[in-house]
Structures are given as C-alpha cells and as structure tokens.
PDB file of C-alpha atoms in Angstrom:
ATOM      1  CA  MET A 252      -7.202 -13.607   5.593  1.00 55.00           C
ATOM      2  CA  LEU A 253      -4.777 -15.839   3.953  1.00 65.00           C
ATOM      3  CA  ILE A 254      -8.044 -18.158   2.890  1.00 77.00           C
ATOM      4  CA  PHE A 255      -9.381 -15.301   1.261  1.00 75.00           C
ATOM      5  CA  LEU A 256      -6.502 -14.094  -0.568  1.00 76.00           C
ATOM      6  CA  LEU A 257      -6.506 -17.990  -2.029  1.00 84.00           C
ATOM      7  CA  VAL A 258     -10.357 -18.146  -3.080  1.00 86.00           C
ATOM      8  CA  SER A 259      -9.946 -14.823  -4.635  1.00 87.00           C
ATOM      9  CA  TYR A 260      -7.497 -15.966  -6.847  1.00 88.00           C
ATOM     10  CA  VAL A 261      -9.097 -19.229  -7.665  1.00 91.00           C
ATOM     11  CA  LEU A 262     -12.551 -16.706  -8.523  1.00 92.00           C
ATOM     12  CA  PHE A 263      -9.986 -14.667 -10.438  1.00 93.00           C
ATOM     13  CA  SER A 264      -9.157 -17.404 -12.597  1.00 93.00           C
ATOM     14  CA  ILE A 265     -12.643 -18.815 -13.281  1.00 94.00           C
ATOM     15  CA  SER A 266     -13.830 -15.746 -13.894  1.00 93.00           C
ATOM     16  CA  MET A 267     -11.312 -15.433 -16.655  1.00 94.00           C
ATOM     17  CA  MET A 268     -12.518 -18.548 -18.460  1.00 94.00           C
ATOM     18  CA  LYS A 269     -15.681 -16.740 -20.127  1.00 93.00           C
ATOM     19  CA  LEU A 270     -13.400 -13.784 -20.903  1.00 94.00           C
ATOM     20  CA  PHE A 271     -10.368 -16.525 -22.918  1.00 94.00           C
ATOM     21  CA  GLU A 272     -12.911 -18.245 -24.889  1.00 93.00           C
ATOM     22  CA  LYS A 273     -14.527 -14.772 -25.851  1.00 93.00           C
ATOM     23  CA  ALA A 274     -11.264 -13.710 -26.982  1.00 92.00           C
ATOM     24  CA  GLY A 275     -10.379 -16.918 -29.196  1.00 92.00           C
ATOM     25  CA  GLU A 276      -7.925 -18.366 -26.168  1.00 93.00           C
ATOM     26  CA  ALA A 277      -9.126 -21.772 -24.638  1.00 94.00           C
ATOM     27  CA  GLY A 278     -10.600 -21.352 -21.214  1.00 91.00           C
ATOM     28  CA  TRP A 279      -8.778 -24.086 -19.520  1.00 94.00           C
ATOM     29  CA  LYS A 280      -5.556 -21.316 -19.940  1.00 94.00           C
ATOM     30  CA  ALA A 281      -7.055 -18.968 -17.353  1.00 93.00           C
ATOM     31  CA  LEU A 282      -6.665 -22.415 -14.838  1.00 93.00           C
ATOM     32  CA  VAL A 283      -2.805 -22.366 -15.080  1.00 93.00           C
ATOM     33  CA  PRO A 284      -1.031 -19.936 -12.763  1.00 92.00           C
ATOM     34  CA  GLY A 285       1.548 -18.267 -15.035  1.00 92.00           C
ATOM     35  CA  LEU A 286      -0.347 -19.225 -18.207  1.00 94.00           C
ATOM     36  CA  ASN A 287      -3.466 -17.035 -17.261  1.00 94.00           C
ATOM     37  CA  PHE A 288      -1.400 -13.766 -16.627  1.00 95.00           C
ATOM     38  CA  ALA A 289       0.715 -14.620 -20.041  1.00 95.00           C
ATOM     39  CA  VAL A 290      -2.581 -14.618 -21.932  1.00 95.00           C
ATOM     40  CA  MET A 291      -4.146 -12.126 -19.565  1.00 95.00           C
ATOM     41  CA  CYS A 292      -1.150  -9.823 -21.324  1.00 95.00           C
ATOM     42  CA  LYS A 293      -1.559 -10.972 -25.146  1.00 94.00           C
ATOM     43  CA  LEU A 294      -5.493  -9.888 -25.088  1.00 95.00           C
ATOM     44  CA  VAL A 295      -4.495  -6.353 -23.491  1.00 94.00           C
ATOM     45  CA  GLY A 296      -1.784  -5.438 -26.263  1.00 93.00           C
ATOM     46  CA  ARG A 297       1.362  -6.406 -24.502  1.00 94.00           C
ATOM     47  CA  SER A 298       3.572  -8.973 -24.665  1.00 93.00           C
ATOM     48  CA  PRO A 299       3.138 -12.364 -22.449  1.00 92.00           C
ATOM     49  CA  ALA A 300       6.615 -11.542 -20.934  1.00 93.00           C
ATOM     50  CA  HIS A 301       4.899  -8.592 -19.617  1.00 94.00           C
ATOM     51  CA  ALA A 302       3.770 -10.889 -17.250  1.00 93.00           C
ATOM     52  CA  LEU A 303       7.358 -11.660 -15.175  1.00 94.00           C
ATOM     53  CA  TRP A 304       6.812  -7.936 -13.716  1.00 93.00           C
ATOM     54  CA  LEU A 305       4.416  -9.948 -12.076  1.00 91.00           C
ATOM     55  CA  LEU A 306       7.728 -11.484  -9.789  1.00 89.00           C
ATOM     56  CA  VAL A 307       9.080  -8.501  -8.384  1.00 85.00           C
ATOM     57  CA  PRO A 308       7.362  -7.428  -5.065  1.00 77.00           C
ATOM     58  CA  ILE A 309       5.696  -4.727  -4.974  1.00 76.00           C
ATOM     59  CA  VAL A 310       5.948  -3.641  -9.007  1.00 84.00           C
ATOM     60  CA  ASN A 311       3.394  -6.791  -8.705  1.00 87.00           C
ATOM     61  CA  ILE A 312       0.296  -4.760  -7.663  1.00 85.00           C
ATOM     62  CA  PHE A 313       0.558  -1.614  -9.885  1.00 87.00           C
ATOM     63  CA  ILE A 314       1.255  -4.449 -12.948  1.00 92.00           C
ATOM     64  CA  PHE A 315      -1.530  -6.304 -11.711  1.00 94.00           C
ATOM     65  CA  VAL A 316      -4.258  -3.988 -11.210  1.00 92.00           C
ATOM     66  CA  GLY A 317      -3.207  -2.340 -14.903  1.00 92.00           C
ATOM     67  CA  LEU A 318      -3.705  -5.852 -16.553  1.00 95.00           C
ATOM     68  CA  CYS A 319      -7.163  -6.111 -15.202  1.00 95.00           C
ATOM     69  CA  ILE A 320      -8.243  -2.377 -16.318  1.00 94.00           C
ATOM     70  CA  ASP A 321      -6.877  -3.081 -19.354  1.00 94.00           C
ATOM     71  CA  LEU A 322      -8.635  -6.497 -19.720  1.00 95.00           C
ATOM     72  CA  VAL A 323     -11.652  -4.664 -19.186  1.00 94.00           C
ATOM     73  CA  ARG A 324     -11.449  -2.181 -21.499  1.00 94.00           C
ATOM     74  CA  SER A 325     -10.543  -4.764 -24.141  1.00 94.00           C
ATOM     75  CA  PHE A 326     -14.241  -5.599 -23.570  1.00 94.00           C
ATOM     76  CA  GLY A 327     -15.539  -2.169 -24.638  1.00 90.00           C
ATOM     77  CA  TYR A 328     -16.055  -1.243 -20.745  1.00 92.00           C
ATOM     78  CA  LEU A 329     -14.053   1.997 -20.955  1.00 90.00           C
ATOM     79  CA  LYS A 330     -16.157   4.126 -17.792  1.00 89.00           C
ATOM     80  CA  LEU A 331     -14.614   5.227 -14.656  1.00 88.00           C
ATOM     81  CA  ARG A 332     -16.584   2.941 -12.438  1.00 90.00           C
ATOM     82  CA  HIS A 333     -15.982  -0.415 -14.364  1.00 92.00           C
ATOM     83  CA  SER A 334     -12.187   0.784 -13.879  1.00 90.00           C
ATOM     84  CA  ALA A 335     -12.992   0.897  -9.918  1.00 89.00           C
ATOM     85  CA  LEU A 336     -14.742  -2.231  -9.841  1.00 92.00           C
ATOM     86  CA  ALA A 337     -11.743  -3.955 -11.701  1.00 92.00           C
ATOM     87  CA  VAL A 338      -9.098  -2.171  -9.242  1.00 89.00           C
ATOM     88  CA  ILE A 339     -11.235  -3.084  -6.334  1.00 88.00           C
ATOM     89  CA  TYR A 340     -12.205  -6.705  -6.674  1.00 90.00           C
ATOM     90  CA  ALA A 341     -11.698  -8.178 -10.491  1.00 92.00           C
ATOM     91  CA  PRO A 342     -13.517 -11.546 -10.058  1.00 94.00           C
ATOM     92  CA  ALA A 343     -16.555 -10.016  -9.673  1.00 93.00           C
ATOM     93  CA  ILE A 344     -16.543  -7.289 -12.730  1.00 94.00           C
ATOM     94  CA  PHE A 345     -15.397 -10.684 -14.924  1.00 94.00           C
ATOM     95  CA  PHE A 346     -18.283 -12.725 -13.846  1.00 94.00           C
ATOM     96  CA  TYR A 347     -20.319  -9.931 -15.193  1.00 93.00           C
ATOM     97  CA  ILE A 348     -18.665  -9.120 -18.782  1.00 93.00           C
ATOM     98  CA  GLY A 349     -18.341 -13.152 -18.824  1.00 90.00           C
ATOM     99  CA  SER A 350     -22.232 -13.232 -18.278  1.00 90.00           C
ATOM    100  CA  LYS A 351     -23.319 -10.824 -20.745  1.00 88.00           C
ATOM    101  CA  GLY A 352     -23.211 -10.616 -24.704  1.00 84.00           C
ATOM    102  CA  ASP A 353     -20.235  -8.448 -24.910  1.00 85.00           C
ATOM    103  CA  LYS A 354     -17.788  -9.172 -27.242  1.00 90.00           C
ATOM    104  CA  TYR A 355     -14.117  -9.168 -27.041  1.00 92.00           C
ATOM    105  CA  LEU A 356     -13.330  -5.825 -29.458  1.00 91.00           C
ATOM    106  CA  GLY A 357      -9.555  -6.561 -29.293  1.00 91.00           C
ATOM    107  CA  PRO A 358      -6.366  -5.036 -27.351  1.00 93.00           C
ATOM    108  CA  THR A 359      -7.289  -2.056 -25.742  1.00 92.00           C
ATOM    109  CA  LEU A 360      -3.731  -0.884 -25.891  1.00 92.00           C
ATOM    110  CA  LYS A 361      -3.360  -1.397 -29.698  1.00 92.00           C
ATOM    111  CA  LEU A 362      -6.696   0.198 -30.377  1.00 89.00           C
ATOM    112  CA  GLU A 363      -6.321   3.207 -28.193  1.00 89.00           C
ATOM    113  CA  ARG A 364      -2.855   3.563 -29.646  1.00 90.00           C
ATOM    114  CA  GLU A 365      -4.810   3.415 -34.084  1.00 88.00           C
ATOM    115  CA  TYR A 366      -7.372   5.701 -32.840  1.00 89.00           C
ATOM    116  CA  THR A 367      -4.282   8.597 -32.179  1.00 87.00           C
ATOM    117  CA  GLU A 368      -3.196   7.701 -34.945  1.00 88.00           C
ATOM    118  CA  LYS A 369      -5.888   8.266 -37.169  1.00 87.00           C
ATOM    119  CA  ILE A 370      -6.332  11.558 -35.075  1.00 86.00           C
ATOM    120  CA  LYS A 371      -2.253  12.514 -35.449  1.00 88.00           C
ATOM    121  CA  ALA A 372      -3.133  11.607 -39.499  1.00 86.00           C
ATOM    122  CA  ALA A 373      -5.921  13.918 -39.468  1.00 85.00           C
ATOM    123  CA  ILE A 374      -4.085  17.090 -37.879  1.00 86.00           C
ATOM    124  CA  GLU A 375      -0.881  16.081 -40.058  1.00 83.00           C
ATOM    125  CA  ALA A 376      -2.912  16.456 -43.126  1.00 84.00           C
ATOM    126  CA  GLY A 377      -4.795  19.008 -42.010  1.00 82.00           C
ATOM    127  CA  LYS A 378      -8.804  18.233 -41.755  1.00 82.00           C
ATOM    128  CA  GLU A 379      -9.015  19.861 -38.595  1.00 84.00           C
ATOM    129  CA  ARG A 380     -12.450  19.486 -38.625  1.00 85.00           C
ATOM    130  CA  GLU A 381     -12.225  15.657 -39.435  1.00 86.00           C
ATOM    131  CA  ALA A 382      -9.462  15.746 -36.315  1.00 82.00           C
ATOM    132  CA  GLN A 383     -12.102  17.089 -33.783  1.00 85.00           C
ATOM    133  CA  ARG A 384     -14.953  14.897 -35.376  1.00 86.00           C
ATOM    134  CA  LEU A 385     -12.377  11.748 -34.054  1.00 85.00           C
ATOM    135  CA  ILE A 386     -11.517  13.770 -31.087  1.00 82.00           C
ATOM    136  CA  GLN A 387     -15.530  14.176 -30.088  1.00 82.00           C
ATOM    137  CA  LYS A 388     -16.241  10.387 -30.764  1.00 84.00           C
ATOM    138  CA  SER A 389     -13.476   9.435 -29.026  1.00 82.00           C
ATOM    139  CA  PRO A 390     -14.544   5.862 -27.098  1.00 84.00           C
ATOM    140  CA  TYR A 391     -11.301   6.850 -25.270  1.00 83.00           C
ATOM    141  CA  HIS A 392     -11.763  10.321 -24.309  1.00 81.00           C
ATOM    142  CA  LYS A 393     -11.538  11.689 -20.539  1.00 81.00           C
ATOM    143  CA  SER A 394     -13.276  13.983 -18.799  1.00 81.00           C
ATOM    144  CA  ALA A 395     -10.645  16.565 -16.906  1.00 84.00           C
ATOM    145  CA  THR A 396     -12.686  15.468 -13.769  1.00 87.00           C
ATOM    146  CA  ARG A 397     -11.661  11.999 -14.545  1.00 85.00           C
ATOM    147  CA  GLU A 398      -8.275  12.504 -15.119  1.00 87.00           C
ATOM    148  CA  TRP A 399      -8.379  14.617 -12.076  1.00 92.00           C
ATOM    149  CA  VAL A 400      -9.889  11.708 -10.019  1.00 88.00           C
ATOM    150  CA  GLU A 401      -7.267   9.261 -11.402  1.00 85.00           C
ATOM    151  CA  ALA A 402      -4.380  10.958 -11.320  1.00 90.00           C
ATOM    152  CA  ILE A 403      -4.898  11.614  -7.718  1.00 91.00           C
ATOM    153  CA  VAL A 404      -6.040   7.968  -6.938  1.00 86.00           C
ATOM    154  CA  PHE A 405      -2.829   6.978  -9.059  1.00 86.00           C
ATOM    155  CA  ALA A 406      -0.595   9.024  -6.997  1.00 89.00           C
ATOM    156  CA  VAL A 407      -2.412   8.327  -3.093  1.00 88.00           C
ATOM    157  CA  PHE A 408      -1.639   4.742  -3.877  1.00 84.00           C
ATOM    158  CA  ALA A 409       1.433   5.084  -5.127  1.00 86.00           C
ATOM    159  CA  ALA A 410       2.164   7.134  -2.369  1.00 89.00           C
ATOM    160  CA  ALA A 411       0.879   4.849   0.430  1.00 87.00           C
ATOM    161  CA  PHE A 412       2.883   1.647  -1.064  1.00 85.00           C
ATOM    162  CA  ILE A 413       5.808   2.991  -1.292  1.00 87.00           C
ATOM    163  CA  ARG A 414       5.494   4.084   2.293  1.00 89.00           C
ATOM    164  CA  MET A 415       4.102   0.807   3.286  1.00 86.00           C
ATOM    165  CA  PHE A 416       6.991  -1.319   1.739  1.00 86.00           C
ATOM    166  CA  LEU A 417      10.000   1.138   0.445  1.00 88.00           C
ATOM    167  CA  ILE A 418      10.734   3.895   2.914  1.00 91.00           C
ATOM    168  CA  GLU A 419       8.938   6.300   5.185  1.00 91.00           C
ATOM    169  CA  ALA A 420       9.702   9.897   6.421  1.00 90.00           C
ATOM    170  CA  TYR A 421      10.265  10.780   9.793  1.00 88.00           C
ATOM    171  CA  THR A 422      10.680  13.719  11.668  1.00 87.00           C
ATOM    172  CA  ILE A 423      12.472  13.793  15.033  1.00 86.00           C
ATOM    173  CA  PRO A 424       9.881  15.084  17.878  1.00 81.00           C
ATOM    174  CA  THR A 425      11.905  14.983  21.012  1.00 82.00           C
ATOM    175  CA  SER A 426      15.981  15.183  22.574  1.00 83.00           C
ATOM    176  CA  SER A 427      16.456  11.722  22.914  1.00 83.00           C
ATOM    177  CA  MET A 428      19.212  10.981  20.546  1.00 83.00           C
ATOM    178  CA  GLU A 429      20.978  14.503  20.867  1.00 79.00           C
ATOM    179  CA  GLY A 430      23.958  14.521  19.328  1.00 77.00           C
ATOM    180  CA  THR A 431      23.090  11.991  16.380  1.00 83.00           C
ATOM    181  CA  LEU A 432      19.399  13.300  15.713  1.00 85.00           C
ATOM    182  CA  LYS A 433      17.943  17.131  17.123  1.00 87.00           C
ATOM    183  CA  VAL A 434      14.667  17.751  17.286  1.00 87.00           C
ATOM    184  CA  GLY A 435      12.734  18.978  13.939  1.00 86.00           C
ATOM    185  CA  ASP A 436      15.185  16.654  12.208  1.00 89.00           C
ATOM    186  CA  PHE A 437      14.134  14.841   8.912  1.00 90.00           C
ATOM    187  CA  LEU A 438      14.708  11.281   7.646  1.00 90.00           C
ATOM    188  CA  PHE A 439      13.614   8.942   5.389  1.00 92.00           C
ATOM    189  CA  VAL A 440      13.963   5.411   6.836  1.00 92.00           C
ATOM    190  CA  SER A 441      14.416   1.885   4.873  1.00 92.00           C
ATOM    191  CA  LYS A 442      11.868  -0.617   5.626  1.00 91.00           C
ATOM    192  CA  VAL A 443      13.944  -3.257   2.870  1.00 90.00           C
ATOM    193  CA  HIS A 444      16.954  -3.429   5.128  1.00 90.00           C
ATOM    194  CA  TYR A 445      15.896  -5.330   8.246  1.00 91.00           C
ATOM    195  CA  GLY A 446      12.942  -6.994   5.994  1.00 90.00           C
ATOM    196  CA  ILE A 447       9.823  -5.797   5.278  1.00 88.00           C
ATOM    197  CA  ARG A 448       6.646  -6.160   7.296  1.00 88.00           C
ATOM    198  CA  THR A 449       3.933  -6.806   5.553  1.00 85.00           C
ATOM    199  CA  PRO A 450       0.721  -4.891   7.005  1.00 86.00           C
ATOM    200  CA  GLN A 451      -1.503  -6.209   9.781  1.00 88.00           C
ATOM    201  CA  THR A 452      -4.130  -3.838   9.542  1.00 90.00           C
ATOM    202  CA  ILE A 453      -5.578  -3.264   6.498  1.00 86.00           C
ATOM    203  CA  ILE A 454      -8.769  -1.047   6.501  1.00 88.00           C
ATOM    204  CA  MET A 455      -6.937   2.260   7.177  1.00 90.00           C
ATOM    205  CA  VAL A 456      -6.577   5.914   5.944  1.00 90.00           C
ATOM    206  CA  PRO A 457      -4.025   6.222   3.416  1.00 88.00           C
ATOM    207  CA  LEU A 458      -0.573   7.949   4.282  1.00 88.00           C
ATOM    208  CA  LEU A 459      -1.928   8.370   8.129  1.00 90.00           C
ATOM    209  CA  HIS A 460      -0.436   6.154  10.720  1.00 90.00           C
ATOM    210  CA  ASN A 461      -2.419   5.956  13.750  1.00 89.00           C
ATOM    211  CA  ARG A 462      -4.572   9.767  14.151  1.00 91.00           C
ATOM    212  CA  ILE A 463      -6.582  11.579  12.016  1.00 91.00           C
ATOM    213  CA  PRO A 464      -5.222  15.071  12.975  1.00 88.00           C
ATOM    214  CA  GLY A 465      -8.308  17.657  13.676  1.00 84.00           C
ATOM    215  CA  LEU A 466     -10.845  14.980  14.194  1.00 87.00           C
ATOM    216  CA  ASN A 467      -8.926  13.513  17.355  1.00 85.00           C
ATOM    217  CA  VAL A 468      -9.666   9.496  16.346  1.00 90.00           C
ATOM    218  CA  GLU A 469      -7.953   6.686  15.078  1.00 92.00           C
ATOM    219  CA  SER A 470      -7.222   6.279  11.140  1.00 93.00           C
ATOM    220  CA  TYR A 471      -7.572   2.437  10.932  1.00 93.00           C
ATOM    221  CA  ILE A 472      -9.918  -0.385  11.663  1.00 91.00           C
ATOM    222  CA  ALA A 473      -8.180  -3.261  13.876  1.00 88.00           C
ATOM    223  CA  LYS A 474     -10.291  -6.074  12.081  1.00 85.00           C
ATOM    224  CA  PRO A 475     -10.382  -8.049  10.083  1.00 83.00           C
ATOM    225  CA  SER A 476      -6.707  -8.382  10.522  1.00 85.00           C
ATOM    226  CA  LEU A 477      -3.137 -10.116   8.851  1.00 83.00           C
ATOM    227  CA  PRO A 478      -0.777 -12.273  11.077  1.00 86.00           C
ATOM    228  CA  TYR A 479       1.821 -10.838  11.465  1.00 87.00           C
ATOM    229  CA  TYR A 480       4.858 -11.917   8.924  1.00 86.00           C
ATOM    230  CA  ARG A 481       8.213 -10.834   8.077  1.00 87.00           C
ATOM    231  CA  LEU A 482      10.197 -10.959   4.485  1.00 85.00           C
ATOM    232  CA  PRO A 483      14.274 -11.747   5.104  1.00 88.00           C
ATOM    233  CA  GLY A 484      16.113  -8.625   5.013  1.00 88.00           C
ATOM    234  CA  LEU A 485      18.876  -7.248   3.049  1.00 89.00           C
ATOM    235  CA  GLN A 486      21.400  -7.269   6.476  1.00 90.00           C
ATOM    236  CA  GLU A 487      20.867  -7.607  10.262  1.00 91.00           C
ATOM    237  CA  VAL A 488      20.874  -5.121  12.862  1.00 91.00           C
ATOM    238  CA  GLU A 489      24.144  -4.416  14.060  1.00 90.00           C
ATOM    239  CA  ARG A 490      25.516  -3.047  17.287  1.00 88.00           C
ATOM    240  CA  TYR A 491      25.116   1.115  17.051  1.00 87.00           C
ATOM    241  CA  ASP A 492      22.670   0.662  14.197  1.00 90.00           C
ATOM    242  CA  PRO A 493      19.859   3.573  14.531  1.00 89.00           C
ATOM    243  CA  VAL A 494      16.649   1.939  14.426  1.00 91.00           C
ATOM    244  CA  VAL A 495      13.081   3.021  14.277  1.00 91.00           C
ATOM    245  CA  PHE A 496      10.555   0.352  15.900  1.00 92.00           C
ATOM    246  CA  ASN A 497       7.005   0.471  17.454  1.00 91.00           C
ATOM    247  CA  TYR A 498       7.127   1.359  20.771  1.00 90.00           C
ATOM    248  CA  PRO A 499       6.806  -2.067  23.501  1.00 89.00           C
ATOM    249  CA  GLU A 500       4.416  -0.343  24.883  1.00 88.00           C
ATOM    250  CA  GLY A 501       2.184   1.509  22.703  1.00 89.00           C
ATOM    251  CA  ASP A 502      -0.164  -0.985  22.437  1.00 91.00           C
ATOM    252  CA  SER A 503      -2.733   0.122  25.040  1.00 93.00           C
ATOM    253  CA  VAL A 504      -2.504   4.135  25.203  1.00 94.00           C
ATOM    254  CA  TYR A 505      -4.174   6.965  26.238  1.00 94.00           C
ATOM    255  CA  VAL A 506      -3.846  10.051  23.937  1.00 92.00           C
ATOM    256  CA  PHE A 507      -3.733  13.724  25.119  1.00 92.00           C
ATOM    257  CA  PRO A 508      -3.407  17.130  22.537  1.00 88.00           C
ATOM    258  CA  GLU A 509       0.381  17.436  24.426  1.00 87.00           C
ATOM    259  CA  ARG A 510       1.628  13.609  23.982  1.00 88.00           C
ATOM    260  CA  THR A 511       0.476  10.223  24.671  1.00 91.00           C
ATOM    261  CA  TYR A 512       0.560   8.106  27.557  1.00 92.00           C
ATOM    262  CA  SER A 513       0.725   4.180  27.763  1.00 92.00           C
ATOM    263  CA  ILE A 514      -1.113   2.502  30.372  1.00 93.00           C
ATOM    264  CA  TYR A 515       2.018   1.551  31.882  1.00 93.00           C
ATOM    265  CA  ASP A 516       3.155   5.580  32.373  1.00 92.00           C
ATOM    266  CA  TYR A 517      -0.328   5.466  34.565  1.00 92.00           C
ATOM    267  CA  ARG A 518       0.391   2.307  36.427  1.00 92.00           C
ATOM    268  CA  ARG A 519       3.643   3.734  37.571  1.00 91.00           C
ATOM    269  CA  GLY A 520       2.457   7.529  38.030  1.00 89.00           C
ATOM    270  CA  ALA A 521       4.870   9.015  34.904  1.00 89.00           C
ATOM    271  CA  ILE A 522       2.261  11.312  34.312  1.00 91.00           C
ATOM    272  CA  THR A 523       1.330  14.751  35.399  1.00 92.00           C
ATOM    273  CA  PRO A 524      -1.539  15.009  38.064  1.00 92.00           C
ATOM    274  CA  GLN A 525      -3.605  16.457  35.978  1.00 93.00           C
ATOM    275  CA  ARG A 526      -3.904  13.593  33.251  1.00 92.00           C
ATOM    276  CA  TYR A 527      -3.602  10.991  36.321  1.00 93.00           C
ATOM    277  CA  ASN A 528      -6.978  12.226  37.514  1.00 93.00           C
ATOM    278  CA  GLN A 529      -8.743  11.990  34.041  1.00 92.00           C
ATOM    279  CA  ILE A 530      -8.052   8.497  33.826  1.00 92.00           C
ATOM    280  CA  LYS A 531      -8.681   7.611  36.689  1.00 91.00           C
ATOM    281  CA  ALA A 532     -11.484   9.541  36.771  1.00 91.00           C
ATOM    282  CA  GLY A 533     -12.899   8.037  33.779  1.00 90.00           C
ATOM    283  CA  ARG A 534     -12.837  10.648  31.421  1.00 91.00           C
ATOM    284  CA  ALA A 535      -9.794   9.747  29.251  1.00 91.00           C
ATOM    285  CA  LYS A 536     -10.351   6.923  26.938  1.00 91.00           C
ATOM    286  CA  LEU A 537      -8.329   3.667  26.604  1.00 93.00           C
ATOM    287  CA  ILE A 538      -6.972   3.282  22.910  1.00 93.00           C
ATOM    288  CA  VAL A 539      -5.926   0.029  22.190  1.00 93.00           C
ATOM    289  CA  ARG A 540      -3.496  -0.528  19.037  1.00 93.00           C
ATOM    290  CA  PRO A 541      -2.543  -3.204  16.935  1.00 92.00           C
ATOM    291  CA  VAL A 542       1.041  -3.857  16.641  1.00 91.00           C
ATOM    292  CA  ASP A 543       1.422  -1.826  13.309  1.00 92.00           C
ATOM    293  CA  LYS A 544      -0.320   1.227  14.689  1.00 93.00           C
ATOM    294  CA  LYS A 545       2.029   1.314  17.693  1.00 93.00           C
ATOM    295  CA  ASP A 546       3.731   4.850  17.999  1.00 91.00           C
ATOM    296  CA  HIS A 547       7.205   4.782  15.996  1.00 90.00           C
ATOM    297  CA  TYR A 548      10.280   5.822  18.135  1.00 90.00           C
ATOM    298  CA  ILE A 549      14.395   5.818  17.125  1.00 90.00           C
ATOM    299  CA  LYS A 550      16.997   4.533  19.176  1.00 90.00           C
ATOM    300  CA  ARG A 551      20.023   3.300  19.017  1.00 88.00           C
ATOM    301  CA  CYS A 552      21.000  -0.545  19.407  1.00 89.00           C
ATOM    302  CA  ILE A 553      23.666  -1.148  21.867  1.00 88.00           C
ATOM    303  CA  GLY A 554      22.858  -4.369  22.710  1.00 88.00           C
ATOM    304  CA  MET A 555      22.720  -7.551  21.407  1.00 89.00           C
ATOM    305  CA  PRO A 556      21.468 -11.167  21.893  1.00 90.00           C
ATOM    306  CA  GLY A 557      23.878 -12.886  24.523  1.00 90.00           C
ATOM    307  CA  ASP A 558      25.202  -9.043  26.190  1.00 90.00           C
ATOM    308  CA  SER A 559      25.064  -7.782  29.092  1.00 92.00           C
ATOM    309  CA  LEU A 560      24.467  -4.214  30.000  1.00 90.00           C
ATOM    310  CA  GLN A 561      25.096  -2.470  33.165  1.00 91.00           C
ATOM    311  CA  VAL A 562      24.780   1.508  33.648  1.00 92.00           C
ATOM    312  CA  ILE A 563      27.336   3.116  36.578  1.00 91.00           C
ATOM    313  CA  ASP A 564      27.509   6.022  37.009  1.00 90.00           C
ATOM    314  CA  ARG A 565      25.590   7.238  33.956  1.00 87.00           C
ATOM    315  CA  GLN A 566      28.033   4.729  31.926  1.00 90.00           C
ATOM    316  CA  VAL A 567      27.020   2.009  29.960  1.00 89.00           C
ATOM    317  CA  PHE A 568      28.715  -1.086  29.891  1.00 91.00           C
ATOM    318  CA  LEU A 569      28.364  -3.819  27.665  1.00 91.00           C
ATOM    319  CA  ASN A 570      29.990  -7.331  28.915  1.00 90.00           C
ATOM    320  CA  GLY A 571      31.967  -5.246  31.501  1.00 88.00           C
ATOM    321  CA  LYS A 572      33.481  -2.722  28.725  1.00 89.00           C
ATOM    322  CA  PRO A 573      32.466   0.840  28.536  1.00 88.00           C
ATOM    323  CA  ALA A 574      30.701   1.482  25.618  1.00 84.00           C
ATOM    324  CA  ARG A 575      31.778   4.234  22.960  1.00 77.00           C
TER     325      ARG A 575
END
C-alpha cells in the first residue's frame, strides 16, 4: 500500500505539469514537493500560504481534496462527476484535462466570487430580470439534488474521519465496569491520547465497525490492507486508567444474534449448549477479523509491565499489596 501511495504521488505531480503550463506556470514546479501545492493554491485563488494546512494531520486530507476539486473547476470542469473523480483519484482527471485543449479559465474561487457579486449588484440596482438571467446562466449553479448529495457526502466523509482518527462514541453493553460505568452509559473515547492507530482495513462501510445491522454480514473487506502503525501519543497508559482496546481473542469469532463467541470460547466450552452444537455441526460460520475490526472492550488497566499480579480470595494484589 505504501508503494501505491508513493506511485500515486509521483503520478499526481507529473499530471499537474501540463496543467501548470496551461496556466502560465513552469511545469517543473509541479515536481517540487511543497512548491507544487503552493502554486496549486495560487491557481485556484488561494494564498500560497494556504498550503501550510497540508502539514496538519487530518485537516490536510480535507485541504488536499478541496484543492483538487478547485483546480479542475479552474479549467471549466464543474460537473459533479468531475469533482467526484478529483476526490477519488486526482491524477486521472488531471491527465485527462492535460490531454485536452481546454484552457485555464482563471482562479475558480475568484471567478465564482466575481460572478456572485454581479448578481448581487443587479439585485441591489433593482434589475431583477438581469439578476434572474445571470442566475439561470450561472456556470456555478448547482441543482438541489447536487447540493444535497454534496452535503451528505461531506458530512459522512467528515464524520468518518473524525471517528477514525480523533474520537469515537461508545455505549457500555455489559456490567463488567459496574461502579464506574453502568450498562447503557454513553462515552466518547479519545484516539489521540495514546497515539492514533492508522487504519489497516481500507475498504469498509463508513461509520460502521464490523457488522451491518439487519444484513448480518461484515461491514468491510479484509484485503487489501495496510500494515500496523501507531502515531506518537500525548501520554502513556497509567495505572488505573480505563482504556478501550480490541479484544485479543476477537480475531476468530462466531456471531449470533444474542452475542459473539470467540473460537476459544468454543474450545473451552464456555458457550451455551445450543450454540456449541451449532458450531460443532458446522452450521455456524467462523469469521476471521483483522486487528482493527475486532470487537471493542473497555477495561481498567491495573497491571503495568514488570508488575506481579495475584488474585487471592477475590482480592487483587499488585506487587504483594492489595490493589485499590
């Protein structure tokens, strides 16, 4: 996957060379990291300093997508399909525009702002017919359907990335944390404090973890996948911190309506007789999940590396002393 990203960046840079030349910029600037984005900002009507936002994790994804859309719009490609292709794989539409005879029209943000000001001026001057004519002929006009589609896509896109990299909402399903968290409690979990784990599974239904409600199927495709990587965190896990993690045994599971059993539950006989017989008879499918799609559990960390832990008469002892 890393190779794919590197190749895509090289293609992205090469594909912009012809666009830069059409816009009156030197083509070689598209090959210089950093400079290419500064020029890109200029061509769409933003300050070159706007490219600095690309250095901010998470935010850079939205900035990059916005620049790609605005660049194709600066060449007169204003349809929804053009914006969609710029989001899905920008080099493809950049190469396409570069191979055509289309000219650079100017910074799309500036052109759209100027057109809007013309409409506003006509309205203020009482020229309603002129204003209506401008509105009807506006190349920037979007249908109600397109407005809704773009709003929904952006909302899902933004929510998915916030959930993936920043915070995620959970509901406590069991009483295992009784005394601190009760069944049905809602909580938000930070993914930043202990280090953001970058996604391993890349093809999935947005905003779902591992199952599609009602269809009883997994909400992702395991392959292709990315290697495990975790960004530096703000702090280390400390004793007695409540933490959310992927259940270690959750890589091989049997999913039933009432609950999920791991293959180790089956081997230990720690499941109901009915479900045990179903599995033994081959009437239940074993589901193998990647690490980032295992079920989430919340527990309190009481033992740290190097500690000794004992349970004596229902009392936990850490390093020979009763735990609090």
